[in-house]
Amino acid sequence: MNKLLTFLVLTLLPAAAFYAQTDDSVKTYHLREVSVFGKKYHIDQSEFPVEKDNLNHVLELGGFSIIRKGAFLAQDVYADGLKRGDYTIVIDGERYHNACPNRMDSPLSRINPIEVEAINMVKSSSNLQSGLGGVIEVKRAVPSDAFRFSGSLSQMLGKSNETGIALLAEQSHQRLSLRYVRGLPYKTSENRAFNDLYGYKDNTMVQFSEGSFYGAAGSFKYSASFMYSENVSFPYLQMDEIRSAVYNLSASYGNYKLYFNYTDHLMNNTLRKSTMFMETDAKNLTVGFVSEFAEAYYRHWNADNNMRMLNGTMPISNHLLPDINLYSANVFHAIDFQGFKLSGKAGVSYYHMGDKDAINFYSKIHPGAKENRVFPLLGVSVSRTEALSGLLSLSGMLDLAAEAPEAEALFVSVKRMMGKPYWSGNPNLDQPIRASIRTNLTIPYVSLDMFGSYVFNYVYLASAKAGMQKYQTFGNVDALLLGATLRVKYEFLESEISYTYGENRTNEKPLLEVLPLHISNSITLPRIYGVKFFIRHTYESAQQRVDPTFSEAASGAWNRIDVGMSYTHSGITFGVDVENLLNHNYSKHLSYVRDPFASGMRVIEPGISYRFNIRYNY
């Protein structure tokens, strides 16, 4: 079946490319629970206005991918070989930093889909709020003056069990939105639940709730929100999110915005079968100012970790993140000059560790470690687009970036029991610097993106030893990343193929955690009498290029087919989707995390699931 589906994909694509047409500026995506109209503004940038309530497939377009960590609230983003904090995620210009060092509370979980107007995905570091790889900008719709009500009710059945409700009401430029989601961890195609696979005591109910208020009075805008989640299972780790509360306030005038958000996050292993107890209590505060041309923010991050055997012996207390303070500011400017677009940002990040005693921990393997670090920030890009003929255009971009290492890579501090390696940051890390070239070739209905990146001082896992004690820490290597994404759209067919090649140039081994060849195809029939049908095929090739130094294992290829239909009448839309129609048992290559606190097992995807959805707009 795998070989047959792959053959069909590779034969359909050339046929679609042969029947291509001219205008590639507007793309329409009809995906599971998502309708997207994406307009390509620039070689590094695509904007996706979102109409429905599932963002997963929007964030798997244009070479981006979602990393499966566990339950339905547990995702992170990946693109072009870069991940985690390499891509910053901002919501209306606001940064939401994770409180968990393993990103249980990824910024993606802070997005309320019912409020989202557009998602801007940028693969350049020259934007004001970009990370080393780029930025994902989520834009909320501004409340309207007229009365508007929108509601959504969804239910997952089959191997998934999830219920979600979202409500939105607005009038006179004031909006109130509410969302509530609950469900049990899903089962695999073999009907195996989390307690069968990953050592859980039971399949505990996951709950998430959110309320937000957003108002506008002329040029003045203001918002407040609260989010709360509990018992989110993370089978790829040894601990789970027991609770997480997020508070947010913001106020803006014109293009000038001041915001505040605070996360209180507790994780432990009480949902698991274990002879020991582990718990981390983490808190993160972010206060920021942002405009079109400048940004400044302060981040305070603190986390305490405790471990002990259940009989009370061998207690260990760790100041896992020892009172980290980050002060960062940068400015941005862009100009058009004789057909070229020049963009750039420049700034500085200053780290200060409040608990100076933690230096003694790092110094055992990183002599000369200091509690303060300063990193200059730089992002510069130059690009140009040329129409080579009436049917062919060529774009090119050079991009240079210098970013600060992530706080956890610099300062995490964990002693572990039973002879396991300690987890240590490296305050002596050098600054990552990325140089990239991108090209885009567009002919009617066909678009080919290619890139090459060389990252100097790429932050990478490293091993160390002090006496008899082993450590897992971080170091710098040079990394080479090459890749391409081919998109084809003709009539009702849309296809996308993306591939990334990663190599650790320092030791000439494959780079850790690189997505293999990924193919998606969808056929969407036009709406007839209010009814629309789609079928989508997704394929991921086997990944044999792995680095066994850090226990990365090869993964197998997999196929998945999803089908669905929807009916719209008088503002009401009824939708039925079947996900993983053939009930395949598979896991994505990126569904695994390195030590420490890793479970050592890949996260298997859900078996066949049925999504029923009702949406109403007035």
Coordinates of C-alpha atoms in Angstrom, one line a residue:
M1 CA 0.0 0.0 0.0
N2 CA 2.8 2.4 0.9
K3 CA 4.5 1.8 -2.5
L4 CA 1.3 2.2 -4.4
L5 CA 0.3 5.5 -2.7
T6 CA 3.8 6.9 -3.2
F7 CA 3.7 5.9 -6.9
L8 CA 0.3 7.7 -7.3
V9 CA 1.7 10.8 -5.7
L10 CA 4.7 11.0 -7.9
T11 CA 2.7 10.4 -11.1
L12 CA 0.0 12.9 -10.2
L13 CA 2.4 15.7 -9.6
P14 CA 4.0 15.9 -13.1
A15 CA 0.5 15.7 -14.6
A16 CA -0.7 18.6 -12.5
A17 CA 2.4 20.6 -13.3
F18 CA 1.9 20.1 -17.1
Y19 CA -1.6 21.7 -16.9
A20 CA -0.5 24.8 -14.9
Q21 CA -1.8 28.3 -15.4
T22 CA -0.5 31.8 -14.7
D23 CA -1.5 33.7 -11.5
D24 CA 0.2 32.2 -8.5
S25 CA -0.4 35.1 -6.2
V26 CA -3.5 33.7 -4.5
K27 CA -3.8 30.2 -3.1
T28 CA -6.9 28.6 -1.6
Y29 CA -6.5 25.7 0.9
H30 CA -9.5 23.6 1.9
L31 CA -8.2 21.4 4.7
R32 CA -9.6 19.6 7.6
E33 CA -11.5 22.2 9.6
V34 CA -9.5 25.0 7.9
S35 CA -10.2 27.1 4.8
V36 CA -7.2 29.3 4.1
F37 CA -6.7 32.1 1.5
G38 CA -2.9 32.7 1.3
K39 CA -1.4 35.5 -0.6
K40 CA 2.3 35.5 -1.2
Y41 CA 3.7 38.9 -0.6
H42 CA 7.4 38.2 -0.5
I43 CA 9.8 35.3 -1.0
D44 CA 10.2 34.7 2.7
Q45 CA 6.6 35.5 3.7
S46 CA 3.1 34.0 3.3
E47 CA -0.1 35.2 5.0
F48 CA -2.9 32.8 5.7
P49 CA -6.3 34.3 6.8
V50 CA -8.1 31.6 8.8
E51 CA -11.8 30.9 8.7
K52 CA -12.3 27.8 10.8
D53 CA -11.2 26.4 14.1
N54 CA -8.3 23.9 13.5
L55 CA -4.9 25.4 12.9
N56 CA -2.9 22.2 12.5
H57 CA -3.0 22.1 8.7
V58 CA -2.4 25.8 8.3
L59 CA 0.9 25.3 10.2
E60 CA 1.8 22.4 8.0
L61 CA 2.0 24.4 4.7
G62 CA 5.0 26.0 3.0
G63 CA 7.6 23.6 4.5
F64 CA 6.3 24.0 8.1
S65 CA 5.4 21.0 10.2
I66 CA 3.8 20.2 13.6
I67 CA 5.7 18.2 16.1
R68 CA 3.4 15.7 17.9
K69 CA 4.2 15.6 21.7
G70 CA 1.1 13.9 23.0
A71 CA -2.4 15.0 23.6
F72 CA -4.3 17.4 21.4
L73 CA -2.9 20.5 23.1
A74 CA 0.7 19.4 22.8
Q75 CA 2.3 20.7 19.6
D76 CA 5.3 22.7 18.5
V77 CA 6.5 24.0 15.2
Y78 CA 9.3 23.0 12.8
A79 CA 10.5 24.3 9.5
D80 CA 13.7 24.0 7.3
G81 CA 15.6 22.0 10.0
L82 CA 15.0 24.6 12.7
K83 CA 12.6 24.3 15.7
R84 CA 11.8 25.3 19.2
G85 CA 12.8 28.9 19.9
D86 CA 14.4 29.3 16.4
Y87 CA 10.9 30.4 15.3
T88 CA 9.3 32.9 17.6
I89 CA 5.5 32.9 17.8
V90 CA 3.8 36.2 18.5
I91 CA 0.1 37.0 18.9
D92 CA -0.7 40.5 17.9
G93 CA 2.9 41.4 18.5
E94 CA 3.0 39.8 22.0
R95 CA 5.6 37.2 22.9
Y96 CA 4.4 34.2 25.0
H97 CA 7.5 32.6 26.4
N98 CA 7.2 29.0 27.6
A99 CA 7.6 28.3 31.3
C100 CA 8.4 24.6 30.8
P101 CA 12.0 24.0 29.7
N102 CA 10.8 21.2 27.5
R103 CA 8.1 23.4 26.0
M104 CA 5.0 21.6 27.3
D105 CA 3.4 25.0 27.1
S106 CA 4.4 25.8 23.6
P107 CA 3.2 29.3 22.4
L108 CA 0.9 27.5 19.9
S109 CA -1.4 26.5 22.7
R110 CA -2.0 30.2 23.4
I111 CA -3.9 30.7 20.2
N112 CA -7.7 30.8 20.3
P113 CA -8.7 29.9 16.7
I114 CA -12.1 31.5 16.8
E115 CA -10.4 35.0 17.1
V116 CA -7.7 34.5 14.5
E117 CA -7.9 36.5 11.3
A118 CA -4.6 35.6 9.7
I119 CA -1.3 33.8 10.3
N120 CA 1.8 35.3 8.8
M121 CA 4.7 32.8 8.4
V122 CA 8.1 34.4 7.7
K123 CA 11.3 32.5 7.1
S124 CA 13.6 35.4 7.6
S125 CA 15.5 36.8 10.6
S126 CA 15.4 40.4 9.5
N127 CA 11.9 41.0 10.8
L128 CA 11.5 42.8 14.1
Q129 CA 10.5 39.8 16.2
S130 CA 12.1 37.0 14.3
G131 CA 14.2 34.3 15.9
L132 CA 17.1 32.5 14.2
G133 CA 14.8 30.9 11.6
G134 CA 11.9 33.4 11.4
V135 CA 8.6 34.3 13.0
I136 CA 5.0 33.1 13.0
E137 CA 2.7 36.1 13.5
V138 CA -0.8 35.4 14.6
K139 CA -3.3 38.3 14.0
R140 CA -6.6 38.6 15.8
A141 CA -9.5 40.2 14.1
V142 CA -10.4 43.7 15.5
P143 CA -13.9 43.7 17.0
S144 CA -16.5 45.2 14.6
D145 CA -19.1 47.9 15.4
A146 CA -22.0 45.8 14.2
F147 CA -23.3 42.9 16.3
R148 CA -21.7 39.5 15.5
F149 CA -22.1 36.1 17.0
S150 CA -20.1 33.0 16.2
G151 CA -20.1 29.6 17.7
S152 CA -18.5 26.2 17.1
L153 CA -19.2 22.8 18.6
S154 CA -17.0 19.9 17.7
Q155 CA -16.8 16.2 18.7
M156 CA -14.1 13.6 18.0
L157 CA -15.1 10.0 18.1
G158 CA -13.5 6.7 17.1
K159 CA -9.9 6.4 18.4
S160 CA -10.0 10.1 19.5
N161 CA -12.3 11.4 22.2
E162 CA -12.5 15.1 22.4
T163 CA -15.2 17.8 22.8
G164 CA -14.7 21.4 22.1
I165 CA -16.9 24.5 22.2
A166 CA -16.1 28.1 21.3
L167 CA -18.3 31.2 21.5
L168 CA -17.7 34.7 20.3
A169 CA -19.9 37.8 20.6
E170 CA -19.0 41.4 19.7
Q171 CA -20.7 44.8 19.2
S172 CA -19.6 48.4 19.4
H173 CA -16.0 47.3 18.9
Q174 CA -16.1 45.2 22.1
R175 CA -15.6 41.4 22.0
L176 CA -15.9 38.5 24.4
S177 CA -14.8 35.0 23.5
L178 CA -14.9 31.8 25.4
R179 CA -13.4 28.4 24.7
Y180 CA -13.6 25.0 26.5
V181 CA -12.0 21.7 25.4
R182 CA -11.9 18.4 27.1
G183 CA -11.0 14.9 26.1
L184 CA -9.3 11.6 26.8
P185 CA -5.9 10.8 25.4
Y186 CA -6.4 9.1 22.0
K187 CA -5.9 5.5 21.1
T188 CA -3.7 4.1 18.3
S189 CA -5.0 2.1 15.4
E190 CA -4.3 -1.1 17.4
N191 CA -6.6 0.3 20.1
R192 CA -3.8 0.9 22.5
A193 CA -4.2 3.8 24.9
F194 CA -1.6 5.8 26.7
N195 CA -1.8 3.6 29.8
D196 CA -1.0 0.6 27.5
L197 CA 1.9 2.2 25.8
Y198 CA 3.6 4.8 28.0
G199 CA 3.3 3.6 31.6
Y200 CA 0.3 5.8 32.7
K201 CA -1.9 4.7 35.6
D202 CA -5.0 5.6 33.6
N203 CA -6.2 7.7 30.7
T204 CA -6.8 11.0 32.5
M205 CA -9.2 13.6 31.2
V206 CA -7.5 16.6 29.6
Q207 CA -9.2 20.0 30.1
F208 CA -8.5 23.5 28.7
S209 CA -10.5 26.6 29.2
E210 CA -10.1 30.2 28.0
G211 CA -11.8 33.5 28.2
S212 CA -10.7 36.8 26.6
F213 CA -12.0 40.4 26.2
Y214 CA -10.9 42.6 23.4
G215 CA -12.0 46.2 22.9
A216 CA -11.3 49.2 20.8
A217 CA -12.1 52.9 21.0
G218 CA -10.7 54.7 18.0
S219 CA -6.9 54.2 17.9
F220 CA -6.9 52.9 21.5
K221 CA -7.2 49.1 21.9
Y222 CA -7.1 46.9 25.1
S223 CA -7.4 43.2 25.9
A224 CA -7.4 40.8 28.8
S225 CA -7.4 37.0 28.8
F226 CA -7.0 34.0 31.1
M227 CA -6.2 30.4 30.1
Y228 CA -6.1 27.3 32.2
S229 CA -5.2 23.7 31.4
E230 CA -4.8 20.6 33.4
N231 CA -3.7 17.0 33.1
V232 CA -2.2 17.3 29.6
S233 CA -0.3 14.1 28.9
F234 CA 3.2 14.2 27.3
P235 CA 4.2 10.6 26.6
Y236 CA 7.5 11.6 25.0
L237 CA 8.6 13.0 28.4
Q238 CA 8.7 11.5 31.9
M239 CA 6.4 14.2 33.3
D240 CA 3.1 15.7 32.3
E241 CA 1.4 19.1 32.7
I242 CA -0.7 19.0 35.8
R243 CA -1.9 22.5 35.5
S244 CA -0.9 25.7 33.7
A245 CA -2.5 29.2 34.1
V246 CA -1.7 32.1 31.8
Y247 CA -2.7 35.7 32.5
N248 CA -2.5 38.5 29.9
L249 CA -3.2 42.2 29.7
S250 CA -2.4 44.6 26.9
A251 CA -3.1 48.2 25.8
S252 CA -2.1 49.9 22.5
Y253 CA -2.5 53.2 20.9
G254 CA -2.0 53.2 17.1
N255 CA 1.0 51.1 16.4
Y256 CA 2.4 51.3 19.9
K257 CA 1.6 48.5 22.3
L258 CA 2.4 47.6 25.9
Y259 CA 1.6 44.1 27.1
F260 CA 2.1 41.8 30.1
N261 CA 1.7 38.0 30.4
Y262 CA 2.4 35.6 33.3
T263 CA 2.5 31.8 33.3
D264 CA 2.3 29.5 36.3
H265 CA 3.1 26.0 35.2
L266 CA 3.3 22.8 37.3
M267 CA 4.5 19.4 35.9
N268 CA 5.1 16.1 37.6
N269 CA 4.9 12.3 37.1
T270 CA 1.9 11.6 39.3
L271 CA -0.1 10.4 36.3
R272 CA 2.5 7.6 35.7
K273 CA 3.4 4.3 37.2
S274 CA 6.8 5.0 38.9
T275 CA 8.9 4.2 41.9
M276 CA 10.0 7.8 42.2
F277 CA 8.4 11.3 42.3
M278 CA 9.5 14.2 40.1
E279 CA 8.0 17.7 40.0
T280 CA 8.9 21.1 38.5
D281 CA 7.2 24.3 39.4
A282 CA 7.9 26.9 36.8
K283 CA 6.9 30.6 36.4
N284 CA 7.5 33.0 33.6
L285 CA 6.8 36.7 33.4
T286 CA 7.1 38.8 30.2
V287 CA 6.5 42.5 29.9
G288 CA 7.0 44.1 26.5
F289 CA 6.6 47.1 24.3
V290 CA 6.3 46.8 20.5
S291 CA 5.7 49.1 17.6
E292 CA 6.3 48.8 13.8
F293 CA 9.9 49.8 14.1
A294 CA 11.0 48.9 17.7
E295 CA 10.6 46.3 20.4
A296 CA 11.8 46.0 24.0
Y297 CA 10.8 43.3 26.5
Y298 CA 11.8 41.9 29.9
R299 CA 11.5 38.2 30.8
H300 CA 11.9 36.7 34.2
W301 CA 12.0 32.9 34.4
N302 CA 12.3 30.7 37.5
A303 CA 11.8 27.0 38.0
D304 CA 12.3 24.6 41.0
N305 CA 12.6 20.9 40.6
N306 CA 12.3 18.1 43.2
M307 CA 12.9 14.4 43.0
R308 CA 12.8 11.6 45.5
M309 CA 12.0 7.9 45.8
L310 CA 8.4 7.2 46.8
N311 CA 9.8 5.8 50.1
G312 CA 11.2 9.2 50.8
T313 CA 14.9 8.4 50.2
M314 CA 17.4 10.1 47.9
P315 CA 15.7 13.5 47.8
I316 CA 17.2 16.0 45.4
S317 CA 16.3 19.7 45.0
N318 CA 17.3 21.6 41.9
H319 CA 17.0 25.3 41.1
L320 CA 16.3 24.1 37.5
L321 CA 16.2 27.7 36.1
P322 CA 18.0 29.8 38.6
D323 CA 16.2 33.1 38.5
I324 CA 16.9 34.1 34.9
N325 CA 16.4 37.7 33.7
L326 CA 16.5 38.6 30.1
Y327 CA 16.5 42.2 28.8
S328 CA 16.1 42.6 25.0
A329 CA 15.6 45.4 22.6
N330 CA 16.0 45.9 18.8
V331 CA 14.9 48.3 16.0
F332 CA 13.8 47.5 12.5
H333 CA 13.7 49.2 9.1
A334 CA 12.9 48.2 5.6
I335 CA 13.3 50.1 2.3
D336 CA 12.8 49.4 -1.4
F337 CA 15.8 50.4 -3.5
Q338 CA 15.9 50.1 -7.3
G339 CA 13.9 46.9 -7.3
F340 CA 15.5 45.4 -4.3
K341 CA 13.9 45.0 -0.9
L342 CA 16.3 45.6 2.0
S343 CA 15.2 44.8 5.6
G344 CA 17.2 44.8 8.8
K345 CA 17.0 44.7 12.5
A346 CA 19.7 45.4 15.2
G347 CA 19.6 45.1 18.9
V348 CA 21.0 43.5 22.0
S349 CA 20.0 40.8 24.6
Y350 CA 21.3 40.8 28.1
Y351 CA 21.0 37.7 30.3
H352 CA 21.4 37.9 34.1
M353 CA 21.2 34.9 36.4
G354 CA 19.9 35.9 39.8
D355 CA 21.0 32.8 41.7
K356 CA 24.8 33.3 41.5
D357 CA 25.5 30.1 43.5
A358 CA 24.4 28.1 40.4
I359 CA 27.7 29.1 38.8
N360 CA 29.4 26.4 40.9
F361 CA 27.3 23.7 39.1
Y362 CA 28.2 24.8 35.6
S363 CA 31.9 25.5 36.3
K364 CA 32.6 21.8 36.9
I365 CA 32.3 21.2 33.1
H366 CA 32.4 24.8 31.8
P367 CA 35.3 26.6 33.5
G368 CA 35.0 30.4 33.6
A369 CA 31.2 30.3 33.4
K370 CA 29.6 33.7 34.2
E371 CA 26.1 34.7 35.4
N372 CA 25.9 37.5 32.9
R373 CA 26.0 37.3 29.1
V374 CA 25.4 40.0 26.4
F375 CA 24.6 39.1 22.8
P376 CA 24.2 41.5 19.9
L377 CA 21.1 40.8 17.7
L378 CA 21.3 41.2 13.9
G379 CA 19.1 40.4 11.0
V380 CA 19.7 41.6 7.4
S381 CA 18.1 40.5 4.2
V382 CA 18.1 41.7 0.6
S383 CA 15.8 40.3 -2.0
R384 CA 14.5 40.9 -5.5
T385 CA 11.8 39.4 -7.8
E386 CA 12.0 39.5 -11.6
A387 CA 9.4 38.6 -14.1
L388 CA 11.4 36.7 -16.7
S389 CA 8.4 36.3 -19.0
G390 CA 4.6 36.6 -18.8
L391 CA 4.6 33.1 -17.3
L392 CA 7.8 32.9 -15.3
S393 CA 9.1 34.8 -12.3
L394 CA 12.2 34.3 -10.2
S395 CA 12.9 35.6 -6.7
G396 CA 16.0 35.5 -4.6
M397 CA 17.0 36.5 -1.1
L398 CA 20.2 36.6 0.9
D399 CA 19.6 36.5 4.7
L400 CA 22.0 36.9 7.6
A401 CA 21.1 36.5 11.3
A402 CA 22.8 36.6 14.7
E403 CA 20.6 35.6 17.6
A404 CA 21.1 34.8 21.3
P405 CA 21.0 31.2 22.5
E406 CA 17.9 30.1 24.3
A407 CA 17.8 30.6 28.1
E408 CA 17.6 26.9 28.9
A409 CA 20.6 26.1 26.8
L410 CA 22.6 28.6 28.8
F411 CA 21.4 28.1 32.3
V412 CA 19.3 24.9 32.9
S413 CA 20.6 23.1 36.0
V414 CA 19.4 19.6 37.1
K415 CA 21.0 16.9 39.3
R416 CA 19.5 13.5 38.7
M417 CA 19.5 10.3 40.8
M418 CA 20.5 6.7 40.2
G419 CA 23.6 7.6 38.2
K420 CA 21.8 9.3 35.4
P421 CA 23.7 12.2 33.6
Y422 CA 23.1 15.6 35.1
W423 CA 21.5 18.2 32.8
S424 CA 23.5 21.4 32.5
G425 CA 23.3 24.5 30.5
N426 CA 26.4 26.1 29.1
P427 CA 26.8 29.7 30.0
N428 CA 29.9 29.9 27.7
L429 CA 27.9 29.1 24.5
D430 CA 28.9 31.1 21.4
Q431 CA 26.2 33.0 19.5
P432 CA 24.5 31.2 16.6
I433 CA 25.0 33.0 13.2
R434 CA 23.0 31.9 10.2
A435 CA 23.7 32.8 6.5
S436 CA 21.0 31.7 4.0
I437 CA 20.1 32.0 0.4
R438 CA 16.6 31.4 -0.9
T439 CA 15.2 31.2 -4.4
N440 CA 11.6 30.9 -5.7
L441 CA 10.7 29.9 -9.3
T442 CA 7.1 30.4 -10.2
I443 CA 5.4 29.3 -13.4
P444 CA 1.6 28.9 -13.9
Y445 CA 0.2 27.0 -11.0
V446 CA 3.7 25.7 -10.0
S447 CA 6.0 27.1 -7.4
L448 CA 9.4 25.8 -6.4
D449 CA 11.2 27.2 -3.2
M450 CA 14.8 26.2 -2.5
F451 CA 17.1 27.3 0.3
G452 CA 20.6 26.7 1.7
S453 CA 21.6 27.7 5.2
Y454 CA 24.9 27.5 7.0
V455 CA 24.6 28.0 10.8
F456 CA 27.8 28.8 12.6
N457 CA 27.8 28.0 16.3
Y458 CA 24.5 26.1 16.0
V459 CA 23.5 25.1 19.6
Y460 CA 23.7 21.3 19.8
L461 CA 23.6 18.6 22.4
A462 CA 26.9 17.6 24.0
S463 CA 28.2 15.2 26.6
A464 CA 30.7 16.0 29.3
K465 CA 32.2 14.4 32.4
A466 CA 33.6 15.7 35.7
G467 CA 35.2 12.9 37.8
M468 CA 32.8 10.0 37.6
Q469 CA 29.7 12.1 37.0
K470 CA 28.4 12.3 33.4
Y471 CA 26.6 15.4 32.1
Q472 CA 24.3 16.1 29.2
T473 CA 24.9 19.7 28.2
F474 CA 25.1 22.0 25.1
G475 CA 27.8 23.0 22.8
N476 CA 28.3 24.7 19.4
V477 CA 28.7 23.0 16.0
D478 CA 28.5 24.2 12.5
A479 CA 25.4 23.0 10.6
L480 CA 24.5 22.8 7.0
L481 CA 20.8 22.8 5.9
L482 CA 19.5 22.4 2.4
G483 CA 16.0 22.0 1.2
A484 CA 13.2 22.5 -1.3
T485 CA 9.4 22.8 -1.4
L486 CA 7.4 22.2 -4.6
R487 CA 3.8 23.3 -4.7
V488 CA 1.4 22.4 -7.5
K489 CA -2.2 23.6 -7.8
Y490 CA -4.5 22.8 -10.8
E491 CA -8.2 22.9 -10.7
F492 CA -9.3 20.8 -7.7
L493 CA -5.8 19.3 -7.0
E494 CA -3.2 20.7 -4.7
S495 CA 0.1 19.0 -3.9
E496 CA 3.2 19.9 -1.9
I497 CA 6.5 18.1 -1.6
S498 CA 9.2 19.3 0.9
Y499 CA 12.6 17.9 1.7
T500 CA 15.3 19.0 4.1
Y501 CA 18.9 17.8 4.3
G502 CA 20.8 18.5 7.5
E503 CA 24.5 17.8 8.3
N504 CA 26.6 18.4 11.3
R505 CA 29.7 19.8 9.6
T506 CA 31.8 19.7 12.8
N507 CA 31.8 15.9 13.0
E508 CA 30.4 15.2 9.5
K509 CA 27.3 13.3 10.8
P510 CA 23.7 13.8 10.0
L511 CA 22.1 16.6 12.0
L512 CA 19.7 15.6 14.8
E513 CA 15.9 15.8 14.3
V514 CA 15.5 16.6 10.6
L515 CA 12.2 16.0 8.9
P516 CA 12.4 13.5 6.0
L517 CA 10.7 13.8 2.6
H518 CA 7.1 15.0 3.2
I519 CA 4.3 14.9 0.6
S520 CA 0.7 16.0 0.8
N521 CA -2.0 15.9 -1.9
S522 CA -5.6 17.1 -1.6
I523 CA -8.5 17.1 -4.0
T524 CA -11.3 19.4 -3.1
L525 CA -14.5 19.5 -5.2
P526 CA -16.4 22.7 -5.6
R527 CA -19.3 23.4 -3.4
I528 CA -22.6 22.2 -5.0
Y529 CA -25.9 23.0 -3.4
G530 CA -24.0 23.9 -0.2
V531 CA -22.1 20.6 -0.1
K532 CA -18.3 20.3 -0.4
F533 CA -16.1 17.2 -0.4
F534 CA -12.3 16.7 0.0
I535 CA -9.8 13.9 0.2
R536 CA -6.3 14.4 1.4
H537 CA -3.2 12.1 1.3
T538 CA -0.2 12.6 3.4
Y539 CA 3.1 10.7 3.1
E540 CA 6.3 10.9 5.1
S541 CA 9.3 8.9 3.9
A542 CA 11.6 6.9 6.1
Q543 CA 14.4 8.9 7.8
Q544 CA 17.7 7.0 7.7
R545 CA 19.9 10.0 8.2
V546 CA 20.1 10.0 12.0
D547 CA 22.8 10.7 14.7
P548 CA 23.1 7.6 16.9
T549 CA 25.4 9.6 19.3
F550 CA 22.3 10.9 21.0
S551 CA 20.2 7.7 20.6
E552 CA 18.4 9.0 17.5
A553 CA 16.9 6.0 15.7
A554 CA 15.8 5.7 12.1
S555 CA 12.0 5.9 11.5
G556 CA 9.8 4.2 8.9
A557 CA 7.7 5.6 6.1
W558 CA 4.0 6.1 6.6
N559 CA 0.8 7.1 4.6
R560 CA -2.4 8.6 5.8
I561 CA -5.7 9.4 4.0
D562 CA -8.3 11.9 5.4
V563 CA -11.7 12.5 3.8
G564 CA -14.5 14.9 4.7
M565 CA -17.5 16.8 3.6
S566 CA -19.4 19.9 4.8
Y567 CA -22.8 21.5 4.2
T568 CA -23.5 25.2 4.6
H569 CA -27.0 26.8 4.8
S570 CA -28.1 30.1 6.3
G571 CA -24.9 30.7 8.2
I572 CA -24.8 27.2 9.7
T573 CA -22.1 24.7 8.6
F574 CA -22.2 21.0 9.3
G575 CA -18.9 19.1 8.8
V576 CA -17.9 15.5 9.0
D577 CA -14.2 14.4 8.6
V578 CA -12.6 11.0 8.8
E579 CA -9.0 11.2 9.8
N580 CA -6.6 8.3 9.2
L581 CA -9.2 6.5 7.1
L582 CA -7.2 3.3 6.6
N583 CA -6.4 3.2 10.4
H584 CA -2.6 3.0 9.9
N585 CA -0.3 2.6 12.9
Y586 CA 2.5 5.1 12.6
S587 CA 4.6 7.8 14.3
K588 CA 6.2 10.9 12.9
H589 CA 10.0 11.1 12.9
L590 CA 9.9 14.3 15.0
S591 CA 7.7 12.7 17.7
Y592 CA 10.7 12.0 20.0
V593 CA 12.7 14.2 22.3
R594 CA 16.3 13.8 23.4
D595 CA 17.2 13.3 27.1
P596 CA 16.9 14.4 29.9
F597 CA 13.3 13.6 31.1
A598 CA 12.6 11.8 27.8
S599 CA 10.5 8.6 27.9
G600 CA 12.7 7.0 25.2
M601 CA 9.6 6.2 23.1
R602 CA 8.1 7.7 20.0
V603 CA 4.6 9.0 20.2
I604 CA 2.3 7.0 18.0
E605 CA -0.4 9.0 16.1
P606 CA -4.2 8.5 16.6
G607 CA -6.0 5.7 14.7
I608 CA -9.1 6.3 12.7
S609 CA -11.1 9.2 14.1
Y610 CA -14.3 11.0 13.2
R611 CA -14.7 14.7 13.6
F612 CA -18.2 16.2 13.7
N613 CA -18.5 20.0 13.7
I614 CA -21.2 22.6 13.7
R615 CA -20.5 26.2 13.2
Y616 CA -22.8 29.2 13.2
N617 CA -22.1 32.8 12.2
Y618 CA -24.6 35.7 12.6

